[in-house]
Tab-separated table of C-alpha atoms and ligand atoms in Angstrom:
chain	number	residue	atom	x	y	z
A	161	MET	CA	0.036	0.002	0.047
A	162	ALA	CA	1.288	3.232	-0.994
A	163	LEU	CA	1.635	6.458	0.889
A	164	LYS	CA	-1.391	8.447	0.357
A	165	GLN	CA	-1.330	12.075	-0.725
A	166	ALA	CA	-2.757	13.488	2.291
A	167	ALA	CA	0.025	11.250	4.280
A	168	VAL	CA	2.659	13.002	2.155
A	169	SER	CA	0.751	16.295	2.824
A	170	GLU	CA	1.061	15.960	6.606
A	171	LEU	CA	4.399	14.453	6.705
A	172	ARG	CA	5.650	17.517	4.751
A	173	THR	CA	4.387	19.682	7.494
A	174	GLU	CA	6.876	17.963	9.800
A	175	PHE	CA	10.107	19.274	7.504
A	176	PRO	CA	10.968	22.852	8.575
A	177	ALA	CA	12.784	23.525	5.118
A	178	LEU	CA	9.880	22.284	3.145
A	179	GLN	CA	7.886	25.427	4.479
A	180	LYS	CA	10.341	27.727	3.347
A	181	ARG	CA	9.692	30.196	0.490
A	182	VAL	CA	11.737	32.358	-1.543
A	183	GLY	CA	10.735	35.148	-3.421
A	184	GLY	CA	7.173	34.389	-2.417
A	185	ARG	CA	7.364	30.996	-3.856
A	186	PRO	CA	7.690	27.341	-2.386
A	187	LEU	CA	11.312	25.566	-2.786
A	188	VAL	CA	11.016	22.190	-5.061
A	189	PHE	CA	13.855	19.982	-3.297
A	190	LEU	CA	14.661	17.583	-6.077
A	191	ASP	CA	18.131	17.089	-4.877
A	192	GLY	CA	17.626	14.251	-2.465
A	193	PRO	CA	20.336	12.053	-3.722
A	194	GLY	CA	22.798	14.591	-2.724
A	195	GLY	CA	21.234	15.101	0.391
A	196	THR	CA	17.734	15.323	1.844
A	197	GLN	CA	16.003	17.805	3.943
A	198	VAL	CA	15.841	16.976	7.669
A	199	HIS	CA	12.636	16.096	9.808
A	200	GLY	CA	11.887	18.369	12.489
A	201	SER	CA	12.641	15.408	14.986
A	202	VAL	CA	15.900	15.200	14.269
A	203	ILE	CA	16.672	18.955	14.402
A	204	GLU	CA	14.995	18.660	17.958
A	205	ALA	CA	17.403	15.644	18.906
A	206	MET	CA	20.576	17.282	17.952
A	207	GLY	CA	19.629	20.390	19.756
A	208	ASN	CA	18.576	18.374	22.809
A	209	TYR	CA	21.933	16.643	22.653
A	210	LEU	CA	23.955	19.666	22.648
A	211	VAL	CA	22.073	21.031	25.888
A	212	GLU	CA	21.324	17.920	27.902
A	213	ALA	CA	24.059	15.437	27.007
A	214	ASN	CA	27.075	17.295	25.371
A	215	SER	CA	30.253	15.826	26.414
A	216	ASN	CA	33.120	13.244	25.316
A	217	ALA	CA	32.137	9.520	25.632
A	218	HIS	CA	33.316	6.865	28.563
A	219	GLY	CA	33.613	9.320	31.380
A	220	GLY	CA	32.259	8.806	34.816
A	221	PHE	CA	29.802	11.909	34.951
A	222	LEU	CA	26.362	12.631	33.991
A	223	TYR	CA	26.770	14.230	30.721
A	224	SER	CA	29.347	11.604	29.569
A	225	GLN	CA	26.902	8.762	30.664
A	226	ARG	CA	24.136	10.424	28.331
A	227	THR	CA	26.520	10.637	25.633
A	228	ASP	CA	27.499	6.818	25.767
A	229	GLU	CA	23.690	6.050	25.849
A	230	THR	CA	23.259	8.530	22.852
A	231	VAL	CA	26.038	6.326	21.092
A	232	MET	CA	24.094	3.056	22.146
A	233	ALA	CA	20.849	4.249	20.884
A	234	ALA	CA	22.071	5.275	17.778
A	235	ARG	CA	23.987	1.894	17.279
A	236	GLN	CA	20.389	0.034	17.635
A	237	ALA	CA	18.688	2.440	15.554
A	238	LEU	CA	21.076	1.832	12.719
A	239	ALA	CA	21.251	-2.108	13.345
A	240	ASP	CA	17.330	-2.119	13.160
A	241	LEU	CA	17.252	-0.187	10.149
A	242	VAL	CA	19.751	-2.753	8.343
A	243	ASN	CA	18.574	-5.680	10.318
A	244	ALA	CA	21.912	-6.143	11.792
A	245	PRO	CA	21.922	-9.059	14.485
A	246	ARG	CA	24.127	-6.998	17.056
A	247	PRO	CA	24.379	-3.321	17.481
A	248	GLU	CA	28.355	-3.585	18.092
A	249	GLU	CA	28.569	-4.438	14.160
A	250	ILE	CA	27.391	-0.504	13.423
A	251	VAL	CA	30.444	1.704	13.187
A	252	PHE	CA	29.739	5.449	12.630
A	253	GLY	CA	31.897	7.973	10.951
A	254	PRO	CA	31.963	11.319	9.207
A	255	ASN	CA	30.548	10.155	5.969
A	256	MET	CA	30.529	6.844	3.879
A	257	THR	CA	33.712	8.073	1.845
A	258	SER	CA	35.867	8.125	5.079
A	259	LEU	CA	34.426	4.961	6.580
A	260	THR	CA	35.148	3.130	3.126
A	261	PHE	CA	38.694	4.273	2.983
A	262	ASN	CA	39.022	3.148	6.608
A	263	ILE	CA	37.842	-0.228	5.833
A	264	SER	CA	39.760	-0.508	2.675
A	265	ARG	CA	43.054	0.338	4.497
A	266	ALA	CA	42.631	-2.250	7.257
A	267	ILE	CA	41.424	-4.768	4.525
A	268	GLY	CA	44.610	-3.581	2.535
A	269	ARG	CA	47.046	-4.810	5.215
A	270	THR	CA	45.716	-8.241	4.780
A	271	LEU	CA	46.300	-8.583	1.346
A	272	SER	CA	49.084	-10.407	-0.595
A	273	LEU	CA	50.535	-9.641	-3.872
A	274	GLY	CA	48.080	-10.613	-6.827
A	275	ASP	CA	45.089	-10.559	-4.496
A	276	GLU	CA	42.034	-9.084	-6.398
A	277	ILE	CA	39.291	-6.746	-5.923
A	278	VAL	CA	36.328	-6.176	-7.969
A	279	VAL	CA	34.469	-2.698	-8.389
A	280	THR	CA	31.710	-1.571	-11.045
A	281	ARG	CA	31.597	1.349	-13.437
A	282	LEU	CA	27.982	2.053	-12.393
A	283	ASP	CA	29.519	2.656	-8.799
A	284	HIS	CA	29.930	6.183	-6.738
A	285	ASP	CA	33.564	6.878	-6.694
A	286	ALA	CA	33.817	6.344	-3.192
A	287	ASN	CA	33.169	2.483	-3.698
A	288	ILE	CA	35.904	2.766	-6.544
A	289	ALA	CA	38.980	4.998	-5.255
A	290	PRO	CA	39.323	3.178	-1.789
A	291	TRP	CA	40.100	0.180	-3.514
A	292	LEU	CA	42.076	1.356	-6.490
A	293	ALA	CA	44.326	2.750	-3.500
A	294	LEU	CA	44.941	-0.729	-2.891
A	295	GLN	CA	46.867	-1.140	-6.076
A	296	GLU	CA	49.503	0.405	-4.160
A	297	ARG	CA	49.973	-2.626	-1.838
A	298	GLY	CA	49.937	-5.040	-4.957
A	299	ALA	CA	46.417	-5.746	-5.318
A	300	THR	CA	44.724	-6.076	-8.741
A	301	VAL	CA	41.427	-4.283	-9.499
A	302	ARG	CA	39.213	-5.722	-12.041
A	303	HIS	CA	36.132	-3.487	-13.427
A	304	VAL	CA	32.758	-4.636	-14.012
A	305	ASP	CA	30.778	-3.067	-17.070
A	306	PHE	CA	27.119	-1.952	-17.559
A	307	ASP	CA	25.033	-1.672	-20.416
A	308	PRO	CA	24.901	1.726	-21.579
A	309	SER	CA	21.473	1.272	-23.009
A	310	ASP	CA	19.545	0.835	-19.855
A	311	CYS	CA	22.300	1.337	-17.402
A	312	THR	CA	21.856	-2.170	-15.818
A	313	LEU	CA	25.028	-3.803	-14.434
A	314	ASP	CA	26.624	-6.768	-16.698
A	315	LEU	CA	26.286	-9.852	-14.213
A	316	ALA	CA	27.718	-12.186	-16.594
A	317	GLY	CA	30.764	-9.506	-16.483
A	318	LEU	CA	30.902	-9.950	-12.704
A	319	GLU	CA	30.668	-13.523	-12.671
A	320	ALA	CA	33.394	-13.478	-15.131
A	321	ALA	CA	35.750	-10.914	-12.857
A	322	ILE	CA	35.567	-12.987	-9.760
A	323	THR	CA	38.523	-15.434	-9.542
A	324	PRO	CA	39.845	-17.476	-6.615
A	325	ARG	CA	41.958	-14.673	-6.080
A	326	THR	CA	39.171	-12.172	-5.630
A	327	LYS	CA	39.303	-11.031	-1.752
A	328	VAL	CA	36.712	-8.268	-2.166
A	329	VAL	CA	33.513	-7.505	-4.401
A	330	ALA	CA	32.668	-3.839	-3.851
A	331	LEU	CA	29.185	-2.686	-5.380
A	332	GLY	CA	26.411	-0.359	-5.153
A	333	TYR	CA	22.961	-1.112	-3.620
A	334	ALA	CA	21.593	1.572	-6.380
A	335	SER	CA	23.304	3.873	-8.674
A	336	ASN	CA	23.144	7.722	-7.505
A	337	ALA	CA	23.754	8.343	-11.152
A	338	VAL	CA	21.417	6.599	-12.871
A	339	GLY	CA	19.031	4.796	-10.137
A	340	THR	CA	19.633	1.267	-11.225
A	341	ILE	CA	19.163	-1.383	-8.345
A	342	ASN	CA	21.836	-3.921	-8.608
A	343	ASP	CA	21.170	-7.731	-7.649
A	344	VAL	CA	23.382	-7.731	-4.710
A	345	ALA	CA	22.381	-11.227	-3.358
A	346	ARG	CA	23.364	-12.436	-6.790
A	347	ALA	CA	26.748	-10.765	-6.261
A	348	VAL	CA	27.008	-11.972	-2.764
A	349	GLU	CA	26.179	-15.388	-3.950
A	350	LEU	CA	28.964	-15.575	-6.691
A	351	ALA	CA	31.514	-13.811	-4.094
A	352	HIS	CA	30.780	-16.157	-1.260
A	353	GLU	CA	31.625	-18.947	-3.786
A	354	VAL	CA	35.288	-18.184	-3.816
A	355	GLY	CA	35.371	-16.832	-0.135
A	356	ALA	CA	35.162	-12.857	-1.094
A	357	TRP	CA	33.816	-10.454	1.091
A	358	VAL	CA	31.084	-8.264	-0.399
A	359	TYR	CA	31.123	-4.431	0.333
A	360	VAL	CA	27.813	-2.889	-0.341
A	361	ASP	CA	27.647	0.811	-1.000
A	362	ALA	CA	23.765	1.245	0.051
A	363	VAL	CA	23.999	5.052	0.098
A	364	HIS	CA	21.733	5.894	-2.468
A	365	TYR	CA	19.576	2.838	-1.871
A	366	ALA	CA	18.818	3.239	1.700
A	367	PRO	CA	15.781	6.089	1.706
A	368	HIS	CA	14.170	4.037	-1.042
A	369	GLY	CA	14.425	0.211	-0.315
A	370	PRO	CA	14.462	-2.041	2.466
A	371	ILE	CA	17.960	-3.211	3.658
A	372	ASP	CA	18.418	-6.656	5.300
A	373	VAL	CA	21.919	-7.448	5.678
A	374	GLN	CA	21.068	-10.729	7.022
A	375	ALA	CA	18.716	-11.770	4.035
A	376	LEU	CA	21.403	-10.398	1.712
A	377	GLY	CA	24.403	-12.165	3.461
A	378	CYS	CA	26.596	-9.388	2.859
A	379	ASP	CA	29.744	-8.573	4.769
A	380	PHE	CA	29.881	-4.915	4.816
A	381	LEU	CA	27.193	-2.310	4.061
A	382	VAL	CA	27.297	1.375	4.263
A	383	CYS	CA	25.162	4.294	4.068
A	384	SER	CA	25.007	7.960	4.866
A	385	VAL	CA	22.054	9.442	7.245
A	386	TYR	CA	21.927	12.862	5.541
A	387	LYS	CA	20.608	10.914	2.223
A	388	PHE	CA	17.539	9.602	4.734
A	389	PHE	CA	16.311	12.841	6.505
A	390	GLY	CA	19.348	13.118	9.071
A	391	PRO	CA	22.334	14.707	9.700
A	392	HIS	CA	25.845	14.551	7.952
A	393	VAL	CA	27.045	11.384	9.435
A	394	GLY	CA	27.988	8.254	7.892
A	395	ALA	CA	27.179	4.221	9.224
A	396	LEU	CA	29.078	1.050	8.227
A	397	TYR	CA	27.488	-2.453	9.197
A	398	GLY	CA	30.236	-5.085	9.253
A	399	ARG	CA	29.853	-8.742	10.437
A	400	TYR	CA	31.139	-8.680	14.004
A	401	GLU	CA	33.827	-11.614	13.259
A	402	LEU	CA	35.410	-9.511	10.569
A	403	LEU	CA	35.243	-6.335	12.383
A	404	ASP	CA	37.100	-8.033	15.107
A	405	GLY	CA	39.659	-9.681	12.823
A	406	LEU	CA	40.432	-6.402	10.694
A	407	PRO	CA	43.614	-4.794	11.726
A	408	ALA	CA	42.074	-1.075	12.444
A	409	TYR	CA	44.436	2.206	11.866
A	410	LYS	CA	43.748	3.351	15.942
A	411	VAL	CA	45.416	5.243	18.456
A	412	ARG	CA	46.588	2.929	21.220
A	413	PRO	CA	44.305	4.052	24.222
A	414	ALA	CA	41.265	3.811	21.964
A	415	GLY	CA	39.264	0.422	22.567
A	416	ASP	CA	40.425	-2.672	20.581
A	417	ALA	CA	37.069	-4.276	20.152
A	418	PRO	CA	34.343	-3.380	17.532
A	419	PRO	CA	33.115	-0.785	16.541
A	420	ASP	CA	35.131	1.385	18.625
A	421	LYS	CA	38.567	0.667	17.174
A	422	PHE	CA	37.358	1.848	13.677
A	423	GLU	CA	35.658	5.115	15.205
A	424	THR	CA	38.696	7.183	14.950
A	425	GLY	CA	38.818	10.401	17.195
A	426	THR	CA	35.997	11.772	18.811
A	427	GLN	CA	32.771	11.235	16.932
A	428	SER	CA	29.566	13.674	16.229
A	429	PHE	CA	27.664	12.636	18.832
A	430	GLU	CA	25.121	15.299	18.106
A	431	ALA	CA	24.831	13.654	14.731
A	432	MET	CA	24.442	10.179	16.351
A	433	ALA	CA	21.544	11.763	18.401
A	434	GLY	CA	20.092	12.701	14.878
A	435	ALA	CA	20.659	9.611	13.301
A	436	ALA	CA	18.782	7.655	15.959
A	437	ALA	CA	15.912	10.213	15.463
A	438	ALA	CA	15.800	9.908	11.914
A	439	VAL	CA	15.409	6.009	11.904
A	440	ASP	CA	12.674	6.864	14.444
A	441	TYR	CA	10.893	9.212	12.096
A	442	LEU	CA	11.113	6.419	9.486
A	443	ALA	CA	9.823	3.980	11.705
A	444	SER	CA	6.972	6.595	12.677
A	445	VAL	CA	5.770	6.526	9.002
A	446	GLY	CA	5.316	2.616	9.017
A	447	ARG	CA	3.477	3.082	12.294
A	448	ARG	CA	1.171	5.682	10.937
A	449	TYR	CA	0.770	4.774	7.390
A	450	GLY	CA	1.965	1.383	6.829
A	451	ASP	CA	-0.159	-1.461	5.936
A	452	ASP	CA	-0.313	-3.185	9.628
A	453	ALA	CA	-2.305	-6.388	8.823
A	454	ALA	CA	-1.591	-8.860	11.226
A	455	GLY	CA	0.774	-11.621	10.184
A	456	ARG	CA	2.826	-9.371	7.684
A	457	PHE	CA	6.730	-9.551	8.032
A	458	PRO	CA	6.678	-12.366	10.400
A	459	GLY	CA	10.053	-12.501	12.508
A	460	PHE	CA	10.081	-8.808	12.546
A	461	ALA	CA	8.735	-6.898	15.759
A	462	GLY	CA	8.902	-3.356	17.251
A	463	ARG	CA	10.902	-0.983	15.103
A	464	ARG	CA	12.455	-3.252	12.726
A	465	ARG	CA	8.943	-4.225	11.781
A	466	GLU	CA	7.549	-0.679	11.454
A	467	LEU	CA	10.756	0.354	9.423
A	468	LYS	CA	9.415	-2.399	6.966
A	469	LEU	CA	6.069	-1.040	6.680
A	470	SER	CA	7.318	2.273	6.172
A	471	ILE	CA	9.422	1.560	3.438
A	472	GLU	CA	7.002	-0.400	1.670
A	473	ALA	CA	4.553	2.487	1.813
A	474	VAL	CA	7.420	4.899	0.530
A	475	ARG	CA	8.715	2.416	-2.103
A	476	ALA	CA	5.139	2.214	-3.660
A	477	TYR	CA	4.243	5.871	-3.587
A	478	GLU	CA	7.792	6.701	-5.027
A	479	ARG	CA	7.265	4.183	-7.769
A	480	ALA	CA	4.051	5.808	-9.144
A	481	LEU	CA	5.735	9.421	-8.994
A	482	CYS	CA	8.639	8.120	-10.732
A	483	GLU	CA	6.248	6.501	-13.521
A	484	ARG	CA	4.852	9.997	-13.651
A	485	LEU	CA	8.173	11.666	-13.814
A	486	VAL	CA	9.644	9.473	-16.742
A	487	SER	CA	6.485	9.363	-18.722
A	488	GLY	CA	5.911	13.269	-18.414
A	489	LEU	CA	10.175	13.672	-19.277
A	490	GLN	CA	9.652	11.364	-22.344
A	491	GLU	CA	7.348	14.022	-23.797
A	492	ILE	CA	9.869	16.547	-23.781
A	493	PRO	CA	11.424	16.644	-27.376
A	494	GLY	CA	15.437	16.387	-27.431
A	495	LEU	CA	15.513	14.752	-23.624
A	496	ARG	CA	16.909	11.641	-23.268
A	497	ILE	CA	17.006	9.483	-20.050
A	498	TYR	CA	19.923	7.481	-19.277
A	499	GLY	CA	18.889	4.426	-17.401
A	500	ILE	CA	15.533	2.096	-17.071
A	501	THR	CA	12.505	3.795	-18.384
A	502	ASP	CA	10.056	0.698	-18.942
A	503	PRO	CA	7.676	1.031	-15.854
A	504	ASP	CA	7.469	-2.765	-15.794
A	505	ARG	CA	10.842	-2.668	-14.856
A	506	PHE	CA	10.669	-0.152	-12.301
A	507	ASP	CA	11.203	-2.576	-9.347
A	508	GLN	CA	14.682	-2.389	-10.416
A	509	ARG	CA	15.067	1.317	-10.313
A	510	VAL	CA	14.866	3.907	-7.441
A	511	PRO	CA	13.142	7.278	-8.536
A	512	THR	CA	16.444	8.955	-9.451
A	513	VAL	CA	16.374	9.881	-12.971
A	514	SER	CA	18.985	11.481	-14.935
A	515	PHE	CA	19.018	12.981	-18.325
A	516	THR	CA	20.349	15.365	-21.273
A	517	LEU	CA	18.497	18.038	-23.133
A	518	ASP	CA	19.623	19.026	-26.466
A	519	GLY	CA	20.723	22.351	-26.825
A	520	LEU	CA	21.666	22.933	-23.005
A	521	ARG	CA	24.496	21.537	-20.671
A	522	PRO	CA	23.317	20.063	-17.580
A	523	GLN	CA	24.778	22.782	-15.502
A	524	GLU	CA	22.685	25.402	-17.424
A	525	ILE	CA	19.626	23.556	-16.845
A	526	SER	CA	20.285	23.247	-13.307
A	527	GLN	CA	20.692	27.242	-13.049
A	528	ARG	CA	17.365	27.807	-14.835
A	529	LEU	CA	15.441	25.244	-12.645
A	530	SER	CA	16.778	26.944	-9.721
A	531	GLN	CA	15.426	30.554	-11.117
A	532	ALA	CA	11.984	28.569	-10.757
A	533	ASN	CA	12.888	27.299	-7.061
A	534	ILE	CA	13.600	23.746	-8.446
A	535	PHE	CA	16.766	22.549	-6.851
A	536	ALA	CA	18.527	19.627	-9.005
A	537	TRP	CA	22.068	18.779	-9.350
A	538	ALA	CA	24.159	18.382	-12.627
A	539	GLY	CA	27.284	16.856	-13.337
A	540	ASN	CA	28.679	13.385	-12.815
A	541	PHE	CA	27.542	13.463	-8.889
A	542	TYR	CA	31.147	11.628	-8.044
A	543	ALA	CA	29.773	8.468	-10.065
A	544	LEU	CA	32.626	9.613	-12.704
A	545	ALA	CA	32.856	5.718	-14.208
A	546	VAL	CA	29.164	6.320	-15.172
A	547	THR	CA	29.592	9.273	-17.013
A	548	GLN	CA	32.799	8.392	-18.306
A	549	ARG	CA	30.944	5.191	-19.878
A	550	LEU	CA	28.056	7.108	-21.263
A	551	GLY	CA	30.633	9.484	-22.988
A	552	LEU	CA	29.128	12.447	-21.246
A	553	GLU	CA	31.881	13.887	-19.170
A	554	GLU	CA	32.916	16.390	-22.104
A	555	GLN	CA	29.332	17.502	-22.169
A	556	GLY	CA	28.959	18.105	-18.434
A	557	GLY	CA	27.393	15.087	-17.173
A	558	LEU	CA	23.751	14.755	-16.652
A	559	LEU	CA	20.917	16.692	-15.019
A	560	ARG	CA	19.736	14.510	-12.218
A	561	VAL	CA	16.158	14.461	-10.565
A	562	GLY	CA	15.964	12.822	-7.343
A	563	LEU	CA	12.361	12.217	-5.763
A	564	ALA	CA	12.146	11.503	-2.293
A	565	HIS	CA	9.170	10.468	-0.280
A	566	TYR	CA	8.348	14.335	0.625
A	567	ASN	CA	7.891	15.046	-3.087
A	568	THR	CA	4.322	15.534	-4.703
A	569	ALA	CA	2.970	14.970	-8.158
A	570	ASP	CA	2.307	18.782	-8.455
A	571	GLU	CA	6.189	19.133	-7.880
A	572	VAL	CA	6.761	16.839	-10.612
A	573	ASP	CA	4.184	18.583	-13.016
A	574	THR	CA	6.037	21.823	-12.099
A	575	LEU	CA	9.272	20.605	-12.971
A	576	LEU	CA	7.891	19.200	-16.220
A	577	ASP	CA	6.229	22.715	-17.336
A	578	VAL	CA	9.515	24.324	-16.500
A	579	LEU	CA	11.475	21.996	-18.658
A	580	ASP	CA	8.915	22.105	-21.360
A	581	ASP	CA	9.144	25.927	-21.512
A	582	MET	CA	12.892	26.190	-21.265
A	583	PRO	CA	14.448	28.265	-24.033
A	584	ARG	CA	17.003	26.423	-25.831
B	1136	PLP	C1	26.041	5.915	-3.848
B	1136	PLP	C2	26.763	7.148	-3.280
B	1136	PLP	N1	27.842	6.452	-2.462
B	1136	PLP	C3	28.864	7.108	-1.805
B	1136	PLP	C4	28.375	8.558	-1.637
B	1136	PLP	C5	29.427	9.336	-0.748
B	1136	PLP	O1	28.647	9.446	0.503
B	1136	PLP	P1	29.196	10.425	1.726
B	1136	PLP	O2	29.056	11.890	1.112
B	1136	PLP	O3	28.708	10.099	3.010
B	1136	PLP	O4	30.906	10.104	1.537
B	1136	PLP	C6	27.165	9.110	-2.209
B	1136	PLP	C7	26.989	10.491	-2.031
B	1136	PLP	O5	26.749	11.216	-2.864
B	1136	PLP	C8	26.568	8.388	-3.045
B	1136	PLP	O6	25.460	8.850	-3.508
């Protein structure tokens, strides 16, 4: 059951930024893939932490104890979001990129000359560059291609790239450039056949689809809370035995057990407070608007079940909105969408739709949309391998429209009207 328009209208009132007007007109945020707007409860939780608990961790006094509780609650929240068995399997960090460099460096210490790592051209560079860096340690990196006609990953190529020397397969759950969802479960199956670990970048997928690290069987999965209505902080799930066994780069007095050993220096505790609130917000969407019939999602209870109900409702709503967007874009002369456009295959994409428009560079389109208070990114979005493979780097990449559950059909129609009328 999809979120109803009335539910979305209600939810929108809870996001302070969505109430803003510039030049007397509302703002249309279609830039979610670069970072979503923040729910009011998140802002409140962060402010509250800074007043009621602000301290460093592991002290003997009240505010420090409250900080430790904040950290524990945030770990539990993220564990619930990704269905991790234990909260100690959640590592926080400044962002996904830093966490990934952190883990790749640690894995690098375990590699031998000629060990192999598989990456994909559909990925954000934050799941490529940290692995390329291991070439310095003698690792060989293999690149898996995608089909430029619909921007889906070449699964046969993935299978061929995995060899008995493969140690890590790094791939995205969904592309932040063109919206394709990858068959991560299949990648895990292939990787585990040769004993390789799978490192999943779920940054782009997290606001749009359910994540279950146990069902996937992946070894690591990373996401960024600022992409799902929270603050700027990253979170990594790693299987406990792996986190425990990997040699972290750490200062000597810091804890030797996971996750502390990977959390270098003092963390942003206020962001962790916000992360827990963001997950609670998502769960509340399920509680308020999900299809809560008895017997659904057996084995899931409490917040984990509410998160399932939430993302199910969000996904169905976003799919319908995405259909409206794609069919509208297809009516605009000279506009070319990169990625899946067949609505029957929309279960293989998130509602992130990128395109080029004859006669205008993506950056010009973005600037003109901005004059109409419509915010959308242009460029390669750090998914450099995607725009290179599509031959679009020289032309300035793509214009990306990213829908989130707080976007509306009216906003999509406004965008389509402005694009249609855009002088070229
Ligand atoms: C798919 C994907 N992976 C990784 C990143 C990098 O995330 P962070 O900014 O948290 O380092 C982004 C950011 O846009 C992204 O979209």
